[in-house]
Amino acid sequence: MKTQKLPVWKRHLPNIITWGRIAAIPAVMYFLYPSNHQDTQTELWADFWATTIFAVASISDFFDGYFARIFNVETRMGMFLDPVADKLLVTAALIMLIPLDRISPILVVLLLSRDLMINGLRAVAAGEKMTIQASWTAKWKTGAQMTGIPFIMKRALFDFNILTAGQVLLWVALILSVLSAFDYLKAFINRK
């Protein structure tokens, strides 16, 4: 039986979703910009929109991979672009939260340093025609970041202080970052 060719939109949907995540970054940055936090009312709305856009963009991370698998359209471009989109979104949010005094700059530097190190390692591996797949600890790290950051953006929900919960999740993400860095190093050292 002859297989039917997929419609164009199905072939490109995963990458479109990923590009949408990247396109959301300027909006998140705009709403986290310190001038949008001058008075309480403006700050509440800015936090609401930053949190909402970040959360929707984070959730889209599941859907691009899901559609790539069910439509069987996993591509090298998608494999490259998906983690880059995640890192760009998270990096932008973390940096924008520093001047709002909601996150420790030390934590941000540590998280971003690990990501730069792993990206360098992956680049060397790619030069050797090797792909290092994301480990489960790396996926959990990303999940902890993408859950913790909206908590830090919103700070309070129904009179509950979720800022502290978000900060704790990011410290957990740092621990997972270190563990996943060892996973990547081990995969790179044991390469064939």
CSV table of C-alpha atoms in Angstrom, one decimal:
chain,number,residue,atom,x,y,z
A,1,MET,CA,0.0,0.0,0.0
A,2,LYS,CA,1.3,3.4,-1.0
A,3,THR,CA,1.8,5.9,1.9
A,4,GLN,CA,0.1,9.3,1.4
A,5,LYS,CA,2.3,12.4,1.6
A,6,LEU,CA,1.6,14.6,4.6
A,7,PRO,CA,0.0,18.0,4.0
A,8,VAL,CA,2.6,20.8,4.2
A,9,TRP,CA,1.1,22.2,7.5
A,10,LYS,CA,1.6,18.8,9.2
A,11,ARG,CA,5.2,18.5,8.0
A,12,HIS,CA,6.1,22.0,9.3
A,13,LEU,CA,3.8,22.3,12.4
A,14,PRO,CA,6.5,21.2,15.0
A,15,ASN,CA,9.0,23.8,13.7
A,16,ILE,CA,6.3,26.4,13.5
A,17,ILE,CA,5.5,25.8,17.2
A,18,THR,CA,9.2,26.0,18.1
A,19,TRP,CA,9.6,29.3,16.2
A,20,GLY,CA,6.5,30.5,18.0
A,21,ARG,CA,8.2,29.9,21.3
A,22,ILE,CA,11.2,32.0,20.1
A,23,ALA,CA,8.8,34.7,18.9
A,24,ALA,CA,7.3,34.9,22.4
A,25,ILE,CA,10.6,36.0,23.9
A,26,PRO,CA,10.4,39.7,23.1
A,27,ALA,CA,6.9,39.9,24.6
A,28,VAL,CA,8.1,38.2,27.9
A,29,MET,CA,11.0,40.6,28.0
A,30,TYR,CA,8.8,43.6,27.4
A,31,PHE,CA,6.4,42.8,30.3
A,32,LEU,CA,9.3,42.1,32.6
A,33,TYR,CA,11.1,45.3,31.8
A,34,PRO,CA,11.6,47.4,35.0
A,35,SER,CA,9.7,50.4,33.6
A,36,ASN,CA,6.5,48.2,33.6
A,37,HIS,CA,7.0,47.7,37.4
A,38,GLN,CA,6.8,51.4,38.5
A,39,ASP,CA,3.4,51.1,40.3
A,40,THR,CA,1.4,48.3,41.7
A,41,GLN,CA,-1.4,48.2,39.1
A,42,THR,CA,0.9,48.3,36.1
A,43,GLU,CA,3.2,45.7,37.8
A,44,LEU,CA,0.2,43.3,38.4
A,45,TRP,CA,-0.8,43.4,34.7
A,46,ALA,CA,2.8,43.2,33.5
A,47,ASP,CA,3.5,40.2,35.7
A,48,PHE,CA,0.2,38.6,34.6
A,49,TRP,CA,1.1,38.9,30.9
A,50,ALA,CA,4.7,37.9,31.3
A,51,THR,CA,3.6,34.8,33.3
A,52,THR,CA,0.9,33.9,30.8
A,53,ILE,CA,3.1,34.2,27.7
A,54,PHE,CA,6.0,32.4,29.3
A,55,ALA,CA,3.7,29.5,30.5
A,56,VAL,CA,2.1,29.1,27.0
A,57,ALA,CA,5.5,29.2,25.3
A,58,SER,CA,6.8,26.6,27.9
A,59,ILE,CA,3.8,24.3,27.3
A,60,SER,CA,4.4,24.5,23.5
A,61,ASP,CA,7.7,22.7,24.2
A,62,PHE,CA,5.6,19.5,24.7
A,63,PHE,CA,3.5,20.0,21.6
A,64,ASP,CA,6.3,20.5,19.1
A,65,GLY,CA,7.9,17.2,20.1
A,66,TYR,CA,4.5,15.5,20.3
A,67,PHE,CA,3.5,16.5,16.7
A,68,ALA,CA,7.0,15.7,15.4
A,69,ARG,CA,6.6,12.1,16.7
A,70,ILE,CA,3.0,11.5,15.7
A,71,PHE,CA,3.4,12.9,12.2
A,72,ASN,CA,6.8,11.2,12.0
A,73,VAL,CA,8.5,14.4,10.9
A,74,GLU,CA,11.4,14.7,13.3
A,75,THR,CA,14.2,16.7,11.6
A,76,ARG,CA,17.7,17.8,12.3
A,77,MET,CA,16.5,21.3,12.3
A,78,GLY,CA,13.9,20.5,14.9
A,79,MET,CA,16.4,18.6,17.0
A,80,PHE,CA,18.7,21.6,17.0
A,81,LEU,CA,16.0,24.3,17.3
A,82,ASP,CA,13.9,22.8,20.1
A,83,PRO,CA,16.6,23.0,22.9
A,84,VAL,CA,17.8,26.3,21.6
A,85,ALA,CA,14.3,27.8,21.8
A,86,ASP,CA,14.0,26.5,25.4
A,87,LYS,CA,17.4,28.0,26.4
A,88,LEU,CA,16.6,31.3,24.7
A,89,LEU,CA,13.2,31.6,26.5
A,90,VAL,CA,14.6,30.6,29.9
A,91,THR,CA,17.7,32.8,29.5
A,92,ALA,CA,15.7,35.9,28.6
A,93,ALA,CA,13.3,35.4,31.5
A,94,LEU,CA,16.1,34.7,34.1
A,95,ILE,CA,18.1,37.8,33.0
A,96,MET,CA,15.0,40.0,33.1
A,97,LEU,CA,14.1,38.9,36.6
A,98,ILE,CA,17.5,40.0,38.1
A,99,PRO,CA,16.8,43.8,38.0
A,100,LEU,CA,13.3,43.1,39.6
A,101,ASP,CA,15.3,41.6,42.5
A,102,ARG,CA,13.3,38.3,42.3
A,103,ILE,CA,16.2,36.0,41.6
A,104,SER,CA,19.8,35.7,42.7
A,105,PRO,CA,22.3,36.8,39.9
A,106,ILE,CA,24.6,34.0,41.2
A,107,LEU,CA,21.9,31.4,40.4
A,108,VAL,CA,21.4,32.8,37.0
A,109,VAL,CA,25.2,32.8,36.3
A,110,LEU,CA,25.5,29.2,37.4
A,111,LEU,CA,22.5,28.0,35.4
A,112,LEU,CA,23.7,29.8,32.2
A,113,SER,CA,27.3,28.7,32.7
A,114,ARG,CA,26.2,25.1,32.7
A,115,ASP,CA,24.2,25.6,29.5
A,116,LEU,CA,27.1,27.3,27.7
A,117,MET,CA,29.4,24.4,28.7
A,118,ILE,CA,26.9,21.8,27.5
A,119,ASN,CA,26.3,23.7,24.2
A,120,GLY,CA,30.1,23.7,23.6
A,121,LEU,CA,30.3,20.0,24.3
A,122,ARG,CA,27.4,19.3,21.9
A,123,ALA,CA,29.1,21.4,19.3
A,124,VAL,CA,32.3,19.4,19.6
A,125,ALA,CA,30.3,16.2,19.4
A,126,ALA,CA,28.4,17.5,16.3
A,127,GLY,CA,31.8,18.2,14.7
A,128,GLU,CA,32.5,14.5,15.2
A,129,LYS,CA,29.1,13.6,13.6
A,130,MET,CA,27.8,12.5,17.0
A,131,THR,CA,24.5,13.6,18.6
A,132,ILE,CA,24.2,13.7,22.4
A,133,GLN,CA,20.6,13.2,23.4
A,134,ALA,CA,19.1,15.1,26.3
A,135,SER,CA,19.2,13.0,29.5
A,136,TRP,CA,16.2,12.6,31.8
A,137,THR,CA,17.9,14.8,34.3
A,138,ALA,CA,18.2,17.5,31.7
A,139,LYS,CA,14.5,17.2,30.9
A,140,TRP,CA,13.6,17.4,34.5
A,141,LYS,CA,15.9,20.5,34.8
A,142,THR,CA,14.1,22.2,32.0
A,143,GLY,CA,10.8,21.3,33.6
A,144,ALA,CA,11.8,22.7,36.9
A,145,GLN,CA,12.9,25.9,35.3
A,146,MET,CA,9.8,26.3,33.2
A,147,THR,CA,7.7,25.7,36.2
A,148,GLY,CA,9.7,27.8,38.7
A,149,ILE,CA,10.1,30.9,36.4
A,150,PRO,CA,6.3,31.7,36.1
A,151,PHE,CA,6.1,31.3,39.9
A,152,ILE,CA,8.8,34.0,40.3
A,153,MET,CA,7.1,36.2,37.6
A,154,LYS,CA,3.7,36.0,39.3
A,155,ARG,CA,5.0,36.0,42.9
A,156,ALA,CA,1.5,35.5,44.5
A,157,LEU,CA,-1.5,33.4,43.5
A,158,PHE,CA,-4.7,33.5,45.6
A,159,ASP,CA,-2.9,35.0,48.5
A,160,PHE,CA,-0.2,32.3,48.4
A,161,ASN,CA,3.4,33.4,48.2
A,162,ILE,CA,4.6,31.4,45.2
A,163,LEU,CA,7.8,33.4,44.7
A,164,THR,CA,9.6,31.3,47.2
A,165,ALA,CA,8.4,28.1,45.6
A,166,GLY,CA,9.7,29.3,42.3
A,167,GLN,CA,13.1,30.2,43.7
A,168,VAL,CA,13.3,26.7,45.4
A,169,LEU,CA,12.4,25.1,42.0
A,170,LEU,CA,15.3,27.0,40.3
A,171,TRP,CA,17.8,25.8,43.0
A,172,VAL,CA,16.5,22.3,42.3
A,173,ALA,CA,17.0,23.0,38.6
A,174,LEU,CA,20.6,23.9,39.4
A,175,ILE,CA,21.2,20.6,41.2
A,176,LEU,CA,19.6,18.8,38.2
A,177,SER,CA,21.8,20.9,35.9
A,178,VAL,CA,25.0,19.6,37.6
A,179,LEU,CA,23.7,16.0,37.4
A,180,SER,CA,22.8,16.3,33.8
A,181,ALA,CA,26.1,17.9,33.0
A,182,PHE,CA,27.8,14.7,34.3
A,183,ASP,CA,25.4,12.7,32.1
A,184,TYR,CA,26.5,14.7,29.0
A,185,LEU,CA,30.2,14.4,29.9
A,186,LYS,CA,29.8,10.7,30.4
A,187,ALA,CA,28.1,10.3,27.0
A,188,PHE,CA,30.8,12.4,25.4
A,189,ILE,CA,33.7,10.5,27.0
A,190,ASN,CA,32.2,7.1,26.1
A,191,ARG,CA,31.5,8.1,22.5
A,192,LYS,CA,32.5,5.5,19.9
